[in-house]
Amino acid sequence: MTNTKNNETVLVLGATGKTGRRVAQQLTDRGIEVRKASRPAFDWDDRSTWTAAVTGVGAAYLTYYPDLAFPGAAEAIRDFSKLAVEHGVRRLVLLSGRGEEEAVVSEQGVRDSGAEWTVVRASWFAQNFSEHFLLEPVLAGEIVLPAGQVTEPFIDVEDIVDVVVTALTTDGHHGRVYELTGPRLLGFADVAAEIGKASGRDVRYVPVSAAEFAAGAAEQGVPEEEIEGLTDLFTRILDGRNSSLTGDVEKVLGKPARDFSDYAAKAAATGVWNR
């Protein structure tokens, strides 16, 4: 059942990103008017773009780039949420990161906004291997990360989107924090094997130190201002703190989370790993 008012527009920030574009599409498919916002029309670093984004919308999906754990994120989320409520936005859903202490600080801005709020803390995206920074390493045959032998409950972005759309469009999710995980724990060597099996490519995992990862990121052209933050983030969150499962996907959707094997099969079928 959809509780969003028929005339209520939903703002989707990061509308070209992995979750944002899917959230926007699913809302549109349901007949809900969507305002898509992404750079340059909306820019977290340019507050002159904020008011136009929130004016006339009833609910909003917030994603922050590059990450809620980065400096300045908490202040931006706090101030944007306050502005949104002042302009009549009654419901906010924030994408957050599981196991990130700094992200919890950023979440407080949504909690204190006065809106109906929901926080969706996601585990490591499965789609990072096909739509983001780990695609090229997969194509090169080596996934190089400072992750040791840690296991992660990789989450399919499609499950995140289903939960976000449910929280945006139905009642009963105000004040809830959902920690989304896949249905099983996998190490990065397991992931490499799953992708190799689905794609027919030779893919292996290469554990490295944080310093080696930072040097490799620089060689691959990752912006210098992001390398330190990403290296620090990966080193901390890939320490085993997220090596556990929750049932929050099934709690919200009434169905189990998608398995990594199913993601890998679907991604392989698109040809993304055939280059």
Short mmCIF file of C-alpha atoms in Angstrom, two decimals:
data_model
loop_
_atom_site.label_atom_id
_atom_site.label_comp_id
_atom_site.label_asym_id
_atom_site.label_seq_id
_atom_site.Cartn_x
_atom_site.Cartn_y
_atom_site.Cartn_z
CA MET A 1 0.00 0.00 0.00
CA THR A 2 1.34 3.44 -0.90
CA ASN A 3 0.75 6.19 1.64
CA THR A 4 2.52 8.99 -0.21
CA LYS A 5 -0.02 11.61 -1.21
CA ASN A 6 -0.84 11.45 -4.88
CA ASN A 7 0.18 15.06 -5.43
CA GLU A 8 3.33 14.77 -3.34
CA THR A 9 6.63 15.05 -5.18
CA VAL A 10 9.59 13.04 -3.88
CA LEU A 11 13.07 14.57 -4.12
CA VAL A 12 15.85 12.10 -4.94
CA LEU A 13 19.38 13.37 -4.34
CA GLY A 14 22.19 11.64 -6.18
CA ALA A 15 19.70 10.71 -8.88
CA THR A 16 22.41 9.41 -11.20
CA GLY A 17 24.04 7.21 -8.56
CA LYS A 18 23.68 3.50 -7.92
CA THR A 19 20.77 3.80 -5.50
CA GLY A 20 19.37 7.18 -6.52
CA ARG A 21 18.64 6.38 -10.14
CA ARG A 22 16.97 3.13 -9.15
CA VAL A 23 14.89 4.81 -6.44
CA ALA A 24 13.80 7.49 -8.93
CA GLN A 25 12.84 4.88 -11.52
CA GLN A 26 10.88 2.75 -9.07
CA LEU A 27 8.96 5.77 -7.78
CA THR A 28 8.21 6.88 -11.34
CA ASP A 29 6.99 3.38 -12.21
CA ARG A 30 4.57 3.68 -9.29
CA GLY A 31 3.16 6.92 -10.70
CA ILE A 32 4.82 9.14 -8.10
CA GLU A 33 6.23 12.46 -9.28
CA VAL A 34 9.98 12.58 -8.78
CA ARG A 35 12.37 15.51 -8.68
CA LYS A 36 15.79 14.21 -9.62
CA ALA A 37 18.70 16.20 -8.25
CA SER A 38 22.36 15.76 -8.97
CA ARG A 39 25.36 17.91 -9.86
CA PRO A 40 25.55 20.58 -11.13
CA ALA A 41 21.88 21.47 -10.49
CA PHE A 42 22.27 20.26 -6.90
CA ASP A 43 25.63 20.34 -5.18
CA TRP A 44 26.29 19.64 -1.50
CA ASP A 45 29.18 22.14 -1.71
CA ASP A 46 27.00 24.90 -3.19
CA ARG A 47 24.21 25.84 -0.79
CA SER A 48 22.67 28.20 -3.32
CA THR A 49 21.38 25.05 -5.07
CA TRP A 50 19.57 23.64 -2.03
CA THR A 51 16.38 25.74 -1.81
CA ALA A 52 15.24 25.01 -5.35
CA ALA A 53 15.66 21.29 -4.67
CA VAL A 54 13.41 21.19 -1.59
CA THR A 55 10.73 23.67 -2.61
CA GLY A 56 7.43 21.94 -3.32
CA VAL A 57 8.37 18.40 -2.34
CA GLY A 58 6.85 16.28 0.41
CA ALA A 59 9.52 13.65 0.94
CA ALA A 60 13.20 13.30 0.14
CA TYR A 61 15.82 10.59 -0.26
CA LEU A 62 19.21 11.87 0.90
CA THR A 63 22.52 10.50 -0.29
CA TYR A 64 25.81 12.26 0.41
CA TYR A 65 28.89 12.22 -1.82
CA PRO A 66 31.56 11.05 -1.32
CA ASP A 67 30.54 9.58 2.07
CA LEU A 68 28.83 10.56 5.30
CA ALA A 69 32.08 9.82 7.12
CA PHE A 70 33.92 12.61 5.28
CA PRO A 71 34.60 16.03 6.88
CA GLY A 72 31.73 18.49 6.46
CA ALA A 73 29.07 15.84 5.89
CA ALA A 74 27.41 16.15 9.29
CA GLU A 75 27.03 19.92 9.00
CA ALA A 76 25.67 19.63 5.46
CA ILE A 77 23.11 16.96 6.39
CA ARG A 78 22.02 18.94 9.47
CA ASP A 79 21.58 22.21 7.60
CA PHE A 80 19.94 20.66 4.54
CA SER A 81 17.45 18.69 6.66
CA LYS A 82 16.53 21.82 8.58
CA LEU A 83 16.03 23.74 5.33
CA ALA A 84 13.93 20.93 3.91
CA VAL A 85 11.56 20.93 6.87
CA GLU A 86 11.29 24.73 6.75
CA HIS A 87 10.10 24.33 3.15
CA GLY A 88 7.46 21.74 4.00
CA VAL A 89 9.26 18.43 3.52
CA ARG A 90 7.64 16.05 6.00
CA ARG A 91 9.59 12.81 5.43
CA LEU A 92 13.34 12.17 5.05
CA VAL A 93 15.10 8.89 4.29
CA LEU A 94 18.90 8.95 4.65
CA LEU A 95 21.33 6.44 3.15
CA SER A 96 24.08 5.77 5.65
CA GLY A 97 26.98 3.36 6.04
CA ARG A 98 27.00 0.40 8.41
CA GLY A 99 29.75 0.51 11.01
CA GLU A 100 30.81 4.11 10.33
CA GLU A 101 30.99 6.16 13.55
CA GLU A 102 31.22 9.44 11.62
CA ALA A 103 28.12 8.54 9.63
CA VAL A 104 26.19 8.17 12.88
CA VAL A 105 27.09 11.79 13.66
CA SER A 106 25.72 12.82 10.27
CA GLU A 107 22.54 10.85 10.89
CA GLN A 108 21.76 13.06 13.89
CA GLY A 109 20.98 15.98 11.59
CA VAL A 110 18.07 14.03 10.10
CA ARG A 111 16.91 12.83 13.51
CA ASP A 112 16.83 16.41 14.83
CA SER A 113 15.15 17.91 11.77
CA GLY A 114 11.56 17.57 12.94
CA ALA A 115 10.64 15.46 9.89
CA GLU A 116 9.52 11.86 9.86
CA TRP A 117 12.90 10.18 9.42
CA THR A 118 14.32 6.80 8.51
CA VAL A 119 18.01 5.86 8.37
CA VAL A 120 19.09 3.05 6.06
CA ARG A 121 22.57 1.80 6.94
CA ALA A 122 23.89 -0.28 4.08
CA SER A 123 26.65 -2.85 4.03
CA TRP A 124 29.22 -3.01 1.22
CA PHE A 125 27.41 -2.75 -2.13
CA ALA A 126 27.60 -5.82 -4.40
CA GLN A 127 27.33 -3.41 -7.33
CA ASN A 128 30.71 -1.87 -6.42
CA PHE A 129 32.15 -4.72 -8.50
CA SER A 130 30.18 -3.87 -11.64
CA GLU A 131 29.19 -0.20 -11.47
CA HIS A 132 31.84 1.53 -9.39
CA PHE A 133 35.48 1.62 -8.40
CA LEU A 134 36.00 -2.15 -8.34
CA LEU A 135 34.84 -2.74 -11.92
CA GLU A 136 38.23 -2.01 -13.48
CA PRO A 137 40.07 -4.23 -10.95
CA VAL A 138 37.66 -7.07 -11.80
CA LEU A 139 38.36 -6.55 -15.50
CA ALA A 140 42.09 -6.53 -14.74
CA GLY A 141 41.69 -9.81 -12.86
CA GLU A 142 42.81 -8.55 -9.43
CA ILE A 143 40.71 -7.09 -6.61
CA VAL A 144 43.28 -5.26 -4.49
CA LEU A 145 42.07 -4.06 -1.07
CA PRO A 146 43.37 -3.59 2.49
CA ALA A 147 40.80 -6.09 3.75
CA GLY A 148 42.81 -9.09 4.91
CA GLN A 149 40.58 -12.12 5.34
CA VAL A 150 37.58 -10.21 6.66
CA THR A 151 34.08 -11.32 5.71
CA GLU A 152 31.31 -8.93 4.70
CA PRO A 153 27.52 -9.31 4.25
CA PHE A 154 27.49 -7.79 0.73
CA ILE A 155 24.12 -6.20 -0.02
CA ASP A 156 22.46 -6.02 -3.42
CA VAL A 157 21.61 -2.39 -4.24
CA GLU A 158 18.20 -3.58 -5.44
CA ASP A 159 17.37 -4.53 -1.83
CA ILE A 160 18.48 -1.12 -0.58
CA VAL A 161 16.25 0.54 -3.17
CA ASP A 162 13.24 -1.58 -2.23
CA VAL A 163 13.67 -0.63 1.44
CA VAL A 164 14.18 3.07 0.66
CA VAL A 165 11.09 3.25 -1.56
CA THR A 166 9.05 1.46 1.10
CA ALA A 167 10.20 3.95 3.75
CA LEU A 168 9.47 6.90 1.45
CA THR A 169 6.01 5.78 0.45
CA THR A 170 4.49 3.89 3.36
CA ASP A 171 3.88 4.65 7.02
CA GLY A 172 5.42 2.83 9.96
CA HIS A 173 9.11 3.61 9.37
CA HIS A 174 9.47 6.90 11.27
CA GLY A 175 12.30 6.78 13.79
CA ARG A 176 13.65 3.50 12.46
CA VAL A 177 17.28 2.63 11.71
CA TYR A 178 17.58 -0.31 9.33
CA GLU A 179 20.90 -2.12 8.97
CA LEU A 180 20.80 -3.88 5.62
CA THR A 181 22.90 -6.97 4.91
CA GLY A 182 22.92 -9.73 2.40
CA PRO A 183 21.96 -13.27 3.48
CA ARG A 184 25.51 -14.62 4.03
CA LEU A 185 29.05 -13.57 4.85
CA LEU A 186 31.70 -13.68 2.14
CA GLY A 187 35.38 -12.87 2.07
CA PHE A 188 36.82 -10.96 -0.87
CA ALA A 189 38.42 -14.17 -2.12
CA ASP A 190 34.93 -15.71 -2.10
CA VAL A 191 33.61 -12.73 -4.04
CA ALA A 192 36.37 -13.04 -6.62
CA ALA A 193 35.48 -16.72 -7.05
CA GLU A 194 31.76 -15.92 -7.42
CA ILE A 195 32.46 -13.28 -10.07
CA GLY A 196 34.89 -15.59 -11.84
CA LYS A 197 32.31 -18.38 -11.91
CA ALA A 198 29.57 -16.09 -13.25
CA SER A 199 31.74 -14.27 -15.80
CA GLY A 200 34.13 -16.96 -16.91
CA ARG A 201 37.07 -14.66 -16.11
CA ASP A 202 40.07 -15.32 -13.92
CA VAL A 203 39.60 -13.02 -10.95
CA ARG A 204 41.55 -13.15 -7.70
CA TYR A 205 41.71 -11.19 -4.49
CA VAL A 206 44.99 -9.59 -3.46
CA PRO A 207 45.13 -8.35 0.16
CA VAL A 208 47.45 -5.37 0.65
CA SER A 209 48.41 -2.91 3.36
CA ALA A 210 46.73 0.49 3.65
CA ALA A 211 49.84 2.21 2.28
CA GLU A 212 49.96 -0.11 -0.72
CA PHE A 213 46.27 0.52 -1.39
CA ALA A 214 46.75 4.31 -1.26
CA ALA A 215 49.68 4.14 -3.67
CA GLY A 216 47.67 2.01 -6.08
CA ALA A 217 44.69 4.39 -5.93
CA ALA A 218 46.97 7.29 -6.83
CA GLU A 219 48.34 5.38 -9.81
CA GLN A 220 44.75 4.74 -10.99
CA GLY A 221 43.92 8.44 -10.89
CA VAL A 222 41.74 8.59 -7.78
CA PRO A 223 41.63 12.28 -6.73
CA GLU A 224 44.26 13.00 -4.11
CA GLU A 225 41.69 14.60 -1.78
CA GLU A 226 39.73 11.32 -1.71
CA ILE A 227 42.59 8.84 -1.29
CA GLU A 228 43.29 9.50 2.39
CA GLY A 229 39.61 9.40 3.31
CA LEU A 230 38.90 6.24 1.35
CA THR A 231 41.98 4.45 2.65
CA ASP A 232 41.14 5.36 6.23
CA LEU A 233 37.50 4.38 5.74
CA PHE A 234 38.29 1.01 4.17
CA THR A 235 40.93 0.20 6.76
CA ARG A 236 38.52 0.86 9.61
CA ILE A 237 35.27 -0.63 8.33
CA LEU A 238 36.96 -3.73 6.92
CA ASP A 239 38.17 -4.81 10.36
CA GLY A 240 35.41 -7.34 10.96
CA ARG A 241 32.96 -4.99 12.68
CA ASN A 242 30.35 -5.72 9.99
CA SER A 243 30.90 -9.48 9.89
CA SER A 244 27.38 -10.27 11.04
CA LEU A 245 23.95 -10.58 9.47
CA THR A 246 20.70 -8.77 10.23
CA GLY A 247 17.20 -9.63 9.12
CA ASP A 248 16.23 -6.05 8.38
CA VAL A 249 15.67 -6.53 4.63
CA GLU A 250 13.15 -9.29 5.30
CA LYS A 251 11.67 -7.35 8.22
CA VAL A 252 10.82 -4.42 5.93
CA LEU A 253 10.08 -6.21 2.66
CA GLY A 254 8.71 -9.53 3.88
CA LYS A 255 11.19 -11.44 1.70
CA PRO A 256 14.83 -12.51 2.11
CA ALA A 257 17.72 -10.39 0.89
CA ARG A 258 19.13 -11.25 -2.53
CA ASP A 259 22.22 -13.48 -2.56
CA PHE A 260 25.57 -12.41 -4.06
CA SER A 261 25.44 -15.34 -6.49
CA ASP A 262 22.20 -14.00 -7.96
CA TYR A 263 23.73 -10.53 -8.29
CA ALA A 264 26.82 -11.93 -10.00
CA ALA A 265 24.74 -13.94 -12.47
CA LYS A 266 22.63 -10.91 -13.40
CA ALA A 267 25.66 -8.63 -13.70
CA ALA A 268 27.44 -11.16 -15.91
CA ALA A 269 24.38 -11.41 -18.14
CA THR A 270 24.59 -7.67 -18.89
CA GLY A 271 28.06 -8.18 -20.38
CA VAL A 272 29.67 -5.67 -18.01
CA TRP A 273 32.53 -8.08 -17.29
CA ASN A 274 33.07 -9.05 -20.95
CA ARG A 275 35.38 -6.19 -21.86
#
